[in-house]
mmCIF file of C-alpha atoms and ligand atoms in Angstrom:
data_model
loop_
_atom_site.group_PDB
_atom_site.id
_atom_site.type_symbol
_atom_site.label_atom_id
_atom_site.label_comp_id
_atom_site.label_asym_id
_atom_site.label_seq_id
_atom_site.Cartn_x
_atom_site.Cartn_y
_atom_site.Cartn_z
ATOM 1 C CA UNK V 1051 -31.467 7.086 18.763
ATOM 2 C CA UNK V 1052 -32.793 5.835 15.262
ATOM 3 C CA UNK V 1053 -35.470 7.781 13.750
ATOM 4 C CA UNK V 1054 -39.078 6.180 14.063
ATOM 5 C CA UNK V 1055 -39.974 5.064 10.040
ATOM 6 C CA UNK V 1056 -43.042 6.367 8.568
ATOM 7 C CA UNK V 1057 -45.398 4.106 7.170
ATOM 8 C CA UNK V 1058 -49.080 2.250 7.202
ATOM 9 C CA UNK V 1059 -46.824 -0.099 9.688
ATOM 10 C CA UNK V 1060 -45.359 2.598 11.604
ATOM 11 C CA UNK V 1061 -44.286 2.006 14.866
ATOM 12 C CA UNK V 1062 -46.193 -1.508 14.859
ATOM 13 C CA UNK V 1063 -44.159 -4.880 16.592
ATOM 14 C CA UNK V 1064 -45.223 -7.620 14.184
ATOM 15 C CA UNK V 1065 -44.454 -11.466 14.736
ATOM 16 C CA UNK V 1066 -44.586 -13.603 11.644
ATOM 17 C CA UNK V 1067 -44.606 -17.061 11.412
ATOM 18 C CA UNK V 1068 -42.970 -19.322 8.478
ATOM 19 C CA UNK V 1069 -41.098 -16.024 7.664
ATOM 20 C CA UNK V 1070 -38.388 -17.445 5.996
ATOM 21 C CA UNK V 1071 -40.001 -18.668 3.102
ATOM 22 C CA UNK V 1072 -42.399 -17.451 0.418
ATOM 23 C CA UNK V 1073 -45.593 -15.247 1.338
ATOM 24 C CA UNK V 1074 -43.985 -15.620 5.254
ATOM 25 C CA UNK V 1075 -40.821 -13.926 3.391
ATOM 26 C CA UNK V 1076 -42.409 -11.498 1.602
ATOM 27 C CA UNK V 1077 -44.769 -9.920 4.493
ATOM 28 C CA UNK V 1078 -41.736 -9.246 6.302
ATOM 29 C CA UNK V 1079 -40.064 -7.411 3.597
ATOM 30 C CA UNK V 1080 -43.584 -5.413 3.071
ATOM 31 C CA UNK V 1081 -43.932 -5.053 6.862
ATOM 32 C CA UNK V 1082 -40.811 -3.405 7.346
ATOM 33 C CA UNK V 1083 -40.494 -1.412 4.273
ATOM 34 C CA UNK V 1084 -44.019 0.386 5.715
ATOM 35 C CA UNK V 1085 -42.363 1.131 8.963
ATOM 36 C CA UNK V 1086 -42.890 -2.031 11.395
ATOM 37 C CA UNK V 1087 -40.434 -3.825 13.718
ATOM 38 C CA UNK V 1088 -40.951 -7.288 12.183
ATOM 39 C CA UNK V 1089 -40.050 -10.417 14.297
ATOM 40 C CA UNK V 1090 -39.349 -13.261 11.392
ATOM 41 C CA UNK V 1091 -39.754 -16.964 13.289
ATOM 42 C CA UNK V 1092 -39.247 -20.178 11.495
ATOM 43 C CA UNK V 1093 -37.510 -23.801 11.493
ATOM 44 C CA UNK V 1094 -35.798 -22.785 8.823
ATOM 45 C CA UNK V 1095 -32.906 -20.715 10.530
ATOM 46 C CA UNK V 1096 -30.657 -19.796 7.686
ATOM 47 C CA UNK V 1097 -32.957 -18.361 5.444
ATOM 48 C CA UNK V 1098 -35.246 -16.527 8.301
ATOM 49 C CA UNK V 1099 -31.335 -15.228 9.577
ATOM 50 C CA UNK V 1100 -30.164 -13.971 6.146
ATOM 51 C CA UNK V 1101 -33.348 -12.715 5.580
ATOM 52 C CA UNK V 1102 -33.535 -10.390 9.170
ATOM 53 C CA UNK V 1103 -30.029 -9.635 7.927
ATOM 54 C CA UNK V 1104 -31.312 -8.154 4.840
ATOM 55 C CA UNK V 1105 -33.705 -6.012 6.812
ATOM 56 C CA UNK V 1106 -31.267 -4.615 9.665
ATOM 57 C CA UNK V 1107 -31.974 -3.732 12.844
ATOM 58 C CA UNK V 1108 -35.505 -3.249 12.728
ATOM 59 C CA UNK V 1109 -36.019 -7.212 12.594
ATOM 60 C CA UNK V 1110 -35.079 -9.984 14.766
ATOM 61 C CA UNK V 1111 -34.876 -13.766 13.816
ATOM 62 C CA UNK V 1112 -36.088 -16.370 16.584
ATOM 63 C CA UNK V 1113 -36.292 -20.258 15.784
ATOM 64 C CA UNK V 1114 -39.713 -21.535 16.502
ATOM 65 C CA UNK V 1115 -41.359 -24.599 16.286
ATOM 66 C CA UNK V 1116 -45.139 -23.381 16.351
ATOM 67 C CA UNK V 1117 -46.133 -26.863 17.381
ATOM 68 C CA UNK V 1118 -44.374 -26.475 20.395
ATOM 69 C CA UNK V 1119 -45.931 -23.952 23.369
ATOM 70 C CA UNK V 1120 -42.306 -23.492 25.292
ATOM 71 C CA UNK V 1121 -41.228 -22.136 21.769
ATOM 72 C CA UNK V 1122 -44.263 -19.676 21.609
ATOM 73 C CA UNK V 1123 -43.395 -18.688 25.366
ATOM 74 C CA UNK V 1124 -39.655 -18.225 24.562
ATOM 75 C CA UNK V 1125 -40.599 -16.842 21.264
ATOM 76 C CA UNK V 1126 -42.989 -14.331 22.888
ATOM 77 C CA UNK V 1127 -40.740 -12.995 26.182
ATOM 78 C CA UNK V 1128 -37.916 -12.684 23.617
ATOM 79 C CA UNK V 1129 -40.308 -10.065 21.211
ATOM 80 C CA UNK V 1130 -41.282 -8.144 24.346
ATOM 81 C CA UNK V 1131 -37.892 -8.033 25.202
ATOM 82 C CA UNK V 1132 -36.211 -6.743 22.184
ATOM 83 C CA UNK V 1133 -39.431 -4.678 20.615
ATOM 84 C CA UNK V 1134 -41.428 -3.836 24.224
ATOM 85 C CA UNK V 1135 -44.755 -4.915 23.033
ATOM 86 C CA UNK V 1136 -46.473 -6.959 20.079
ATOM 87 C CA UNK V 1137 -48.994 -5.389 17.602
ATOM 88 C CA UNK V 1138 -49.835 -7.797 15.048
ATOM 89 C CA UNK V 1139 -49.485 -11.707 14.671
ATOM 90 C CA UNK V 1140 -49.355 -13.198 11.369
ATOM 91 C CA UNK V 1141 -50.034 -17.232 11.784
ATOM 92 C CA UNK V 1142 -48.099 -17.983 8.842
ATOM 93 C CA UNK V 1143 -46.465 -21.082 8.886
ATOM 94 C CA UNK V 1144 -47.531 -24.199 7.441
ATOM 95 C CA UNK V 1145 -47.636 -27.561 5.596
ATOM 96 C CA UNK V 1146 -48.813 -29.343 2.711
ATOM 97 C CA UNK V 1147 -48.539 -32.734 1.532
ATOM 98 C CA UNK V 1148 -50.923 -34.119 -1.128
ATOM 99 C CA UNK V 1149 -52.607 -37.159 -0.013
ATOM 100 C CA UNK V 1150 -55.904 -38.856 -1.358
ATOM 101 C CA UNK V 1151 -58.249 -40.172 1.602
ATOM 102 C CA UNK V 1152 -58.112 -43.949 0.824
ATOM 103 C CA UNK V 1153 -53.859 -43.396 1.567
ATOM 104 C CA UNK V 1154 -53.745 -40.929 4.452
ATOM 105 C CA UNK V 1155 -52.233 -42.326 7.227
ATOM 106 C CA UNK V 1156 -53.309 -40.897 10.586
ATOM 107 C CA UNK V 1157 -49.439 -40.144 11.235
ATOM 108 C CA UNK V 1158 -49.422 -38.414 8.318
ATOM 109 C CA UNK V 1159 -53.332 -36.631 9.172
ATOM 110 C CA UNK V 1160 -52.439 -35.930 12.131
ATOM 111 C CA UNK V 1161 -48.813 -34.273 11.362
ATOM 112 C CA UNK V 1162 -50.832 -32.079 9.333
ATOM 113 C CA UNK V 1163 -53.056 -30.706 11.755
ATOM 114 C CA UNK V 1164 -50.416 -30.235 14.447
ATOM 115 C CA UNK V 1165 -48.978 -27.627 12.539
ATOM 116 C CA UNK V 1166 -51.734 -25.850 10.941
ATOM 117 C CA UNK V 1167 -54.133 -25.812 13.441
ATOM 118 C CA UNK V 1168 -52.117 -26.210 16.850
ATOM 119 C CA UNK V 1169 -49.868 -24.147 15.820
ATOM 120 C CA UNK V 1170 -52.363 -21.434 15.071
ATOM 121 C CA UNK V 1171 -54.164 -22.161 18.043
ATOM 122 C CA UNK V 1172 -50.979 -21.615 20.099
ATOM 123 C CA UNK V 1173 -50.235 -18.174 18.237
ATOM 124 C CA UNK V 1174 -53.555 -17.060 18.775
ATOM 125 C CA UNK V 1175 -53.929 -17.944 22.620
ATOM 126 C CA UNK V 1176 -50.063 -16.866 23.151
ATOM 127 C CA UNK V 1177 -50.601 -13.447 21.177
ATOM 128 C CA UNK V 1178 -53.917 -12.467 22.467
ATOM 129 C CA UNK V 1179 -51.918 -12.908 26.346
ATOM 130 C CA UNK V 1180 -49.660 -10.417 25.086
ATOM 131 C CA UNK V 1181 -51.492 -7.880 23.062
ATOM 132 C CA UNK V 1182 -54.514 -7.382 25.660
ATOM 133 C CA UNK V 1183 -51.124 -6.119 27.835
ATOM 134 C CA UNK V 1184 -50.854 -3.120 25.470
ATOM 135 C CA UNK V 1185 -54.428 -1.928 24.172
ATOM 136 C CA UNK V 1186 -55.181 -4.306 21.699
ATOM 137 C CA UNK V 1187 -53.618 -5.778 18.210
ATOM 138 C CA UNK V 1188 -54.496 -7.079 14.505
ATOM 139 C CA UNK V 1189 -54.357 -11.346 14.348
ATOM 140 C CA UNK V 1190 -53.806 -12.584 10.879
ATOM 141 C CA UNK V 1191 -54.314 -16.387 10.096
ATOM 142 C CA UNK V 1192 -53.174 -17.458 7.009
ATOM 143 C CA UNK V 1193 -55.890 -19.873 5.817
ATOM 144 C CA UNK V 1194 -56.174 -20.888 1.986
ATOM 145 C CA UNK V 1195 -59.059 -21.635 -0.793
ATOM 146 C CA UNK V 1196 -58.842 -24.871 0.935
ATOM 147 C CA UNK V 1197 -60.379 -23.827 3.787
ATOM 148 C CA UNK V 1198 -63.265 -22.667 2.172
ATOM 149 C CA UNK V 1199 -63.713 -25.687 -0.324
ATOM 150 C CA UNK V 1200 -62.900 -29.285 -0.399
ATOM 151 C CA UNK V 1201 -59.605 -30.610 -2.728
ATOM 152 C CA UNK V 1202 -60.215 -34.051 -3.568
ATOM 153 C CA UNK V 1203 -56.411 -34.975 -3.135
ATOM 154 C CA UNK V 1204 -55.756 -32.799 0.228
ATOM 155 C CA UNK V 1205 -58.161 -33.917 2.878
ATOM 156 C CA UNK V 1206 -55.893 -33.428 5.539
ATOM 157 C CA UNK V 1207 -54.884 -30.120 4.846
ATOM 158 C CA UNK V 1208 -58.492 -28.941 4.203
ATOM 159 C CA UNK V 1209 -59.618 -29.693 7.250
ATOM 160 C CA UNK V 1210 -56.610 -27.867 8.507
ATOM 161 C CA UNK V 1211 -57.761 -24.672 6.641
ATOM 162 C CA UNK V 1212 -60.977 -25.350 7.260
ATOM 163 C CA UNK V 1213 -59.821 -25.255 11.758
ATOM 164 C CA UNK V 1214 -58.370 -22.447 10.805
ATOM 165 C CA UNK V 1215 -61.652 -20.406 9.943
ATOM 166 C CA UNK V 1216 -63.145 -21.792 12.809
ATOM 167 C CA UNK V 1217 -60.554 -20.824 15.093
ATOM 168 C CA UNK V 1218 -59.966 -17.243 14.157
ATOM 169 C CA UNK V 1219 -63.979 -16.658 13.977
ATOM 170 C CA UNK V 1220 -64.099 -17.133 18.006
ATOM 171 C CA UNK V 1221 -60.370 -15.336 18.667
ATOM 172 C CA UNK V 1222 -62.371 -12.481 17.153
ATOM 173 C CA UNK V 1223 -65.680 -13.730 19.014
ATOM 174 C CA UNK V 1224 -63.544 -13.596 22.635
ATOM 175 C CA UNK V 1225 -61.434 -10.691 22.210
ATOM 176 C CA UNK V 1226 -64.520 -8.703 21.204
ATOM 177 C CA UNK V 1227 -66.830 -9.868 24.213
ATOM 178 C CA UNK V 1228 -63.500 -9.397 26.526
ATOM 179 C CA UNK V 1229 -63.214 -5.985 25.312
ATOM 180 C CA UNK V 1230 -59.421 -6.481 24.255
ATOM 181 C CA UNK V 1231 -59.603 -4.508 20.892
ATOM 182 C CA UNK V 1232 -57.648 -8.156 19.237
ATOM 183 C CA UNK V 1233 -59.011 -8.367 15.434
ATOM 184 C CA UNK V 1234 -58.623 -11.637 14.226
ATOM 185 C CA UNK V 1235 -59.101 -12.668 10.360
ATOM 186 C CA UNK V 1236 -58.046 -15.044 8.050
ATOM 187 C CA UNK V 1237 -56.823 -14.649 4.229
ATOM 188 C CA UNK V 1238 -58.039 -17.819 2.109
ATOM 189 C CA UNK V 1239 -55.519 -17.772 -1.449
ATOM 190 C CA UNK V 1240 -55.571 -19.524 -4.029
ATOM 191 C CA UNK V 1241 -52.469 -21.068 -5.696
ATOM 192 C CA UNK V 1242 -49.126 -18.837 -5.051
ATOM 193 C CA UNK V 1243 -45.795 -19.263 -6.705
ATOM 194 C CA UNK V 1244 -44.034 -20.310 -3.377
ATOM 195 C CA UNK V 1245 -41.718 -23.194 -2.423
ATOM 196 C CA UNK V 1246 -44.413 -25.122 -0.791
ATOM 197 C CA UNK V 1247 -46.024 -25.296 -4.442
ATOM 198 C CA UNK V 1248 -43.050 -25.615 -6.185
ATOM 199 C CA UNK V 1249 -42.109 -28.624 -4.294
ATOM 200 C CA UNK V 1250 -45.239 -30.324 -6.161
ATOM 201 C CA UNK V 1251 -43.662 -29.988 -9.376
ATOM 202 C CA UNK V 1252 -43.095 -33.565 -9.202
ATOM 203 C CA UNK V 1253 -46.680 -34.150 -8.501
ATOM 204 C CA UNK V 1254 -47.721 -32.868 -12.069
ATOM 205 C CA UNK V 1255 -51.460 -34.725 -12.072
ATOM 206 C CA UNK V 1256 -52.030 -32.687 -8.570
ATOM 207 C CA UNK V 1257 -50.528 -29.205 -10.189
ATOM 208 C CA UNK V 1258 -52.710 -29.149 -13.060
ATOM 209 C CA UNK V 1259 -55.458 -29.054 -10.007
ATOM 210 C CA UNK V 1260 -53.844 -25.416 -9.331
ATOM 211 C CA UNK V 1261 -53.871 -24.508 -13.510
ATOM 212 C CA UNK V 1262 -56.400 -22.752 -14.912
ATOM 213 C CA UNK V 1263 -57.568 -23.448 -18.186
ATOM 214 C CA UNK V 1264 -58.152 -19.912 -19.027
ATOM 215 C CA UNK V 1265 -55.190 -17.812 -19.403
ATOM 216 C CA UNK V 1266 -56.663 -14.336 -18.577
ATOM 217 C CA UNK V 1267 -57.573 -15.721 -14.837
ATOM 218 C CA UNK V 1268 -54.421 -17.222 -13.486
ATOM 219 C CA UNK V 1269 -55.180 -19.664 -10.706
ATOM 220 C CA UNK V 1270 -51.968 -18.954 -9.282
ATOM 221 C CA UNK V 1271 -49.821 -14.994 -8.047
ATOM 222 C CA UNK V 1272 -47.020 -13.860 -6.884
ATOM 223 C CA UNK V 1273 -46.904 -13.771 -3.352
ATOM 224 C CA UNK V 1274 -47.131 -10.113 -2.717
ATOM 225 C CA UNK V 1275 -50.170 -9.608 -3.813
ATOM 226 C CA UNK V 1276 -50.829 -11.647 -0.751
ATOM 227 C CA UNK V 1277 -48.618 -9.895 1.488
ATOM 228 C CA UNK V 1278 -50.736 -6.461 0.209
ATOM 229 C CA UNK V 1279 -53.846 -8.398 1.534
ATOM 230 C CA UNK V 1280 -52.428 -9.157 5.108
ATOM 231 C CA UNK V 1281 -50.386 -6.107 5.327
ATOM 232 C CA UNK V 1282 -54.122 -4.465 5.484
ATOM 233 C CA UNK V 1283 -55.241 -6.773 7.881
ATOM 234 C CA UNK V 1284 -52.387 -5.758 9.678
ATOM 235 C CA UNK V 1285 -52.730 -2.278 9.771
ATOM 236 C CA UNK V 1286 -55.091 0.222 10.975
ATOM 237 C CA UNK V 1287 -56.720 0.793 7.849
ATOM 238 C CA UNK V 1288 -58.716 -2.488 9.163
ATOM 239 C CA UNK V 1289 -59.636 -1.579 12.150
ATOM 240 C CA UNK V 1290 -63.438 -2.406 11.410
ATOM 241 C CA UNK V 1291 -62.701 -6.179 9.753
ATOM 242 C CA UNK V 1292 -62.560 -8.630 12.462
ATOM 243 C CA UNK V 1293 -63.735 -12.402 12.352
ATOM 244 C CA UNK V 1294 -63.636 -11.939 8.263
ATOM 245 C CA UNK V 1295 -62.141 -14.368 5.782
ATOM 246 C CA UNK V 1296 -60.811 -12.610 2.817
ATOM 247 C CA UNK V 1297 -60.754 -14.683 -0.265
ATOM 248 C CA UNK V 1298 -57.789 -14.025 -3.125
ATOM 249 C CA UNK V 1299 -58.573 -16.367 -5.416
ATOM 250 C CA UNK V 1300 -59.276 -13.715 -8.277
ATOM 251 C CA UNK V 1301 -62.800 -15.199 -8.764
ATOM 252 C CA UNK V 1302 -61.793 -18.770 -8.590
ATOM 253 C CA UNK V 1303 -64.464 -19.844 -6.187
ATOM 254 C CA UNK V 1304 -66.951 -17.515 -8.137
ATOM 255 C CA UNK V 1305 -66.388 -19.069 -11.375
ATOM 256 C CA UNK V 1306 -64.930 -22.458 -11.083
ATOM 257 C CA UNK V 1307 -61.997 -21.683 -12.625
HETATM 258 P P1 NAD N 1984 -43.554 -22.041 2.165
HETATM 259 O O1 NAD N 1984 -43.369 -23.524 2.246
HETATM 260 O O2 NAD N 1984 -42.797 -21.257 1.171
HETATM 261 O O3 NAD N 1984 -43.268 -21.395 3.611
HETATM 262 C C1 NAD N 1984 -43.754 -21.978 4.776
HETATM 263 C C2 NAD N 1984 -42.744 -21.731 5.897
HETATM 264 O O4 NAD N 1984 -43.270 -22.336 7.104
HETATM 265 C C3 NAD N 1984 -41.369 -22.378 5.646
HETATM 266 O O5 NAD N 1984 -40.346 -21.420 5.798
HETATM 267 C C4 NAD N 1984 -41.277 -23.476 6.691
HETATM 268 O O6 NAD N 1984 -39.952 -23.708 7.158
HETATM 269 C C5 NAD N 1984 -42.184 -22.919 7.790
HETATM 270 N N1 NAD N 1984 -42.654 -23.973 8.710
HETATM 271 C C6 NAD N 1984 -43.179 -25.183 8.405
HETATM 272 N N2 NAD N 1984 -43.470 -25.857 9.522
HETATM 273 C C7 NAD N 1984 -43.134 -25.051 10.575
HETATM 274 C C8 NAD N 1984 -43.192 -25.175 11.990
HETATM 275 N N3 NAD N 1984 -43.645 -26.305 12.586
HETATM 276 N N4 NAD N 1984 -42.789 -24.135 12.751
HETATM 277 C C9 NAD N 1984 -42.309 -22.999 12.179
HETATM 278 N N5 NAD N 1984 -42.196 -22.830 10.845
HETATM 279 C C10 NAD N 1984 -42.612 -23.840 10.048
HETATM 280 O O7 NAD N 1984 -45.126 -21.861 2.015
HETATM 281 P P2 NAD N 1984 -46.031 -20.626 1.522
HETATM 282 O O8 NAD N 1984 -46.584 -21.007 0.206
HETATM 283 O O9 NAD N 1984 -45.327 -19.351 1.683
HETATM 284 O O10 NAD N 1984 -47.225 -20.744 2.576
HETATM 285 C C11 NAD N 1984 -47.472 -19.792 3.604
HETATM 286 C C12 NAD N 1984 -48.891 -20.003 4.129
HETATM 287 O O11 NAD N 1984 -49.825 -19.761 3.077
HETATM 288 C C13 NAD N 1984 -49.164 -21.437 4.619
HETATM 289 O O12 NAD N 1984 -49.959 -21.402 5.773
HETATM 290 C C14 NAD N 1984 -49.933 -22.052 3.464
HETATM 291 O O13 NAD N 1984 -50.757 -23.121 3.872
HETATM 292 C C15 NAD N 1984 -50.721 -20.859 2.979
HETATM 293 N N6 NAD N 1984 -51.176 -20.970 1.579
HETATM 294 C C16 NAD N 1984 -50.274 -21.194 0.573
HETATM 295 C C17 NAD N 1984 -50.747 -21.326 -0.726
HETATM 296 C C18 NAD N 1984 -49.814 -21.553 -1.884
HETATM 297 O O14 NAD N 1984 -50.296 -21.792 -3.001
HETATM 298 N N7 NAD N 1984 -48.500 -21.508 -1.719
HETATM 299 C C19 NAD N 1984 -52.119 -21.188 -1.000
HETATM 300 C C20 NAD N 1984 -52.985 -20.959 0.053
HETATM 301 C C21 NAD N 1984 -52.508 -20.834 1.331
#
């Protein structure tokens, strides 16, 4: 039998979403280095496989559409299976494609908020299910300094981020009233130096939206000093945060830039 790791993880069955890629990547990595079984899921299969590869036998790679609710299902039996339980949810996964209003197209609106917020929803309803099973859990949403502000050229994806709050605000409202011990909290960051922002590179009016103009306060971070933020969340340490939005935006909101 493998020894149990030590850790501020230990023991924990965590489920990330998006895990693959970027901060989704890099939670995994933190997860399991501070003792957690970490179930990566994403579209992406060869990355999220190499990745669970990298990790060993303490994760597991599942393909997962999170718009889909027979992926969640299959993705959640499969968890129990291979882990026995689930301890922590991290809605990871998402989207974003700059748009001004005047141009959105409701195809393109309402792609948007099929994977950030039904997705999430589906998590959240899917992993509450599960965790109430077991004594209780730690659900983190990954929101964004869009969901706390409005982005003249991402509408769409605001008012994804924005769902978001609202939606992890009563997960935490529920589980508390139900008596399920289910935290549920959201992390709102600012720019991080992740795929989904690289891909704007060609989009250079929309990434001096993300620059700052003053070089001692970065708008944008690497994306563990995310994954530090929801590996709290995550963990015990937490235990009395619950319906909270946690801004990482080192002061950006505060100060306007
Ligand atoms: P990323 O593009 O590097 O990773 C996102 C991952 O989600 C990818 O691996 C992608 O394949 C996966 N994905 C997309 N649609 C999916 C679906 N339907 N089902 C399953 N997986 C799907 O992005 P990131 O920068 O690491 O973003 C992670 C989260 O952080 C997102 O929710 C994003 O909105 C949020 N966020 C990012 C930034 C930033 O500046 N990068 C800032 C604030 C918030």
């Amino acid at each position: 039998m493998s020894q149990e790791k030590k850790g501020r993880l230990a023991g924990k069955v965590t489920l990330i979403t998006g895990g693959a890629s970027g901060v989704g990547r890099e939670d995994a990595l933190l997860f399991a280095g501070e003792g957690a079984r970490v179930v990566i899921t994403d579209v992406n299969e060869e990355d999220g496989r190499a990745l669970a590869g990298e990790i060993g036998d303490n994760a597991l790679f599942l393909r997962h559409d999170i718009t889909r609710e027979d992926d969640w299902q299959r993705v959640m039996a499969a968890t129990v299976e291979h882990f026995g339980r689930l301890d922590v949810l991290v809605n990871n996964a998402g989207i974003l494609m700059p748009s001004a209003l005047e141009d959105t197209s409701l195809e393109l609106w309402r792609k948007i908020q099929t994977v950030n917020v039904e997705g999430y929803f589906l998590g959240c309803k899917h992993a509450v299910r599960e965790m109430k099973k077991t004594g209780g859990g730690s659900i983190v949403n990954m929101s964004s300094l869009a969901g706390l502000a409005g982005m003249a050229m991402f509408p769409a994806y605001c008012a994804s981020k924005h769902a978001v709050v609202g939606l992890s605000r009563s997960v935490a409202a529920y589980c508390k009233t139900k008596g399920y011990n289910i935290r549920s909290n959201t992390v709102h960051p600012d720019g991080i130096n992740t795929p989904m922002v690289a891909a704007m590179v060609n989009h250079m009016d929309l990434l001096s939206q993300v620059t700052s103009r003053n070089p001692d306060m970065p708008r944008s971070t690497d994306p563990i000093n995310i994954a530090n933020v929801v590996l709290f969340l995550a963990s015990d340490e937490s235990q009395f945060v619950n319906g909270a939005e946690l801004r990482v935006d080192n002061a950006f909101l505060s100060s306007g830039d």
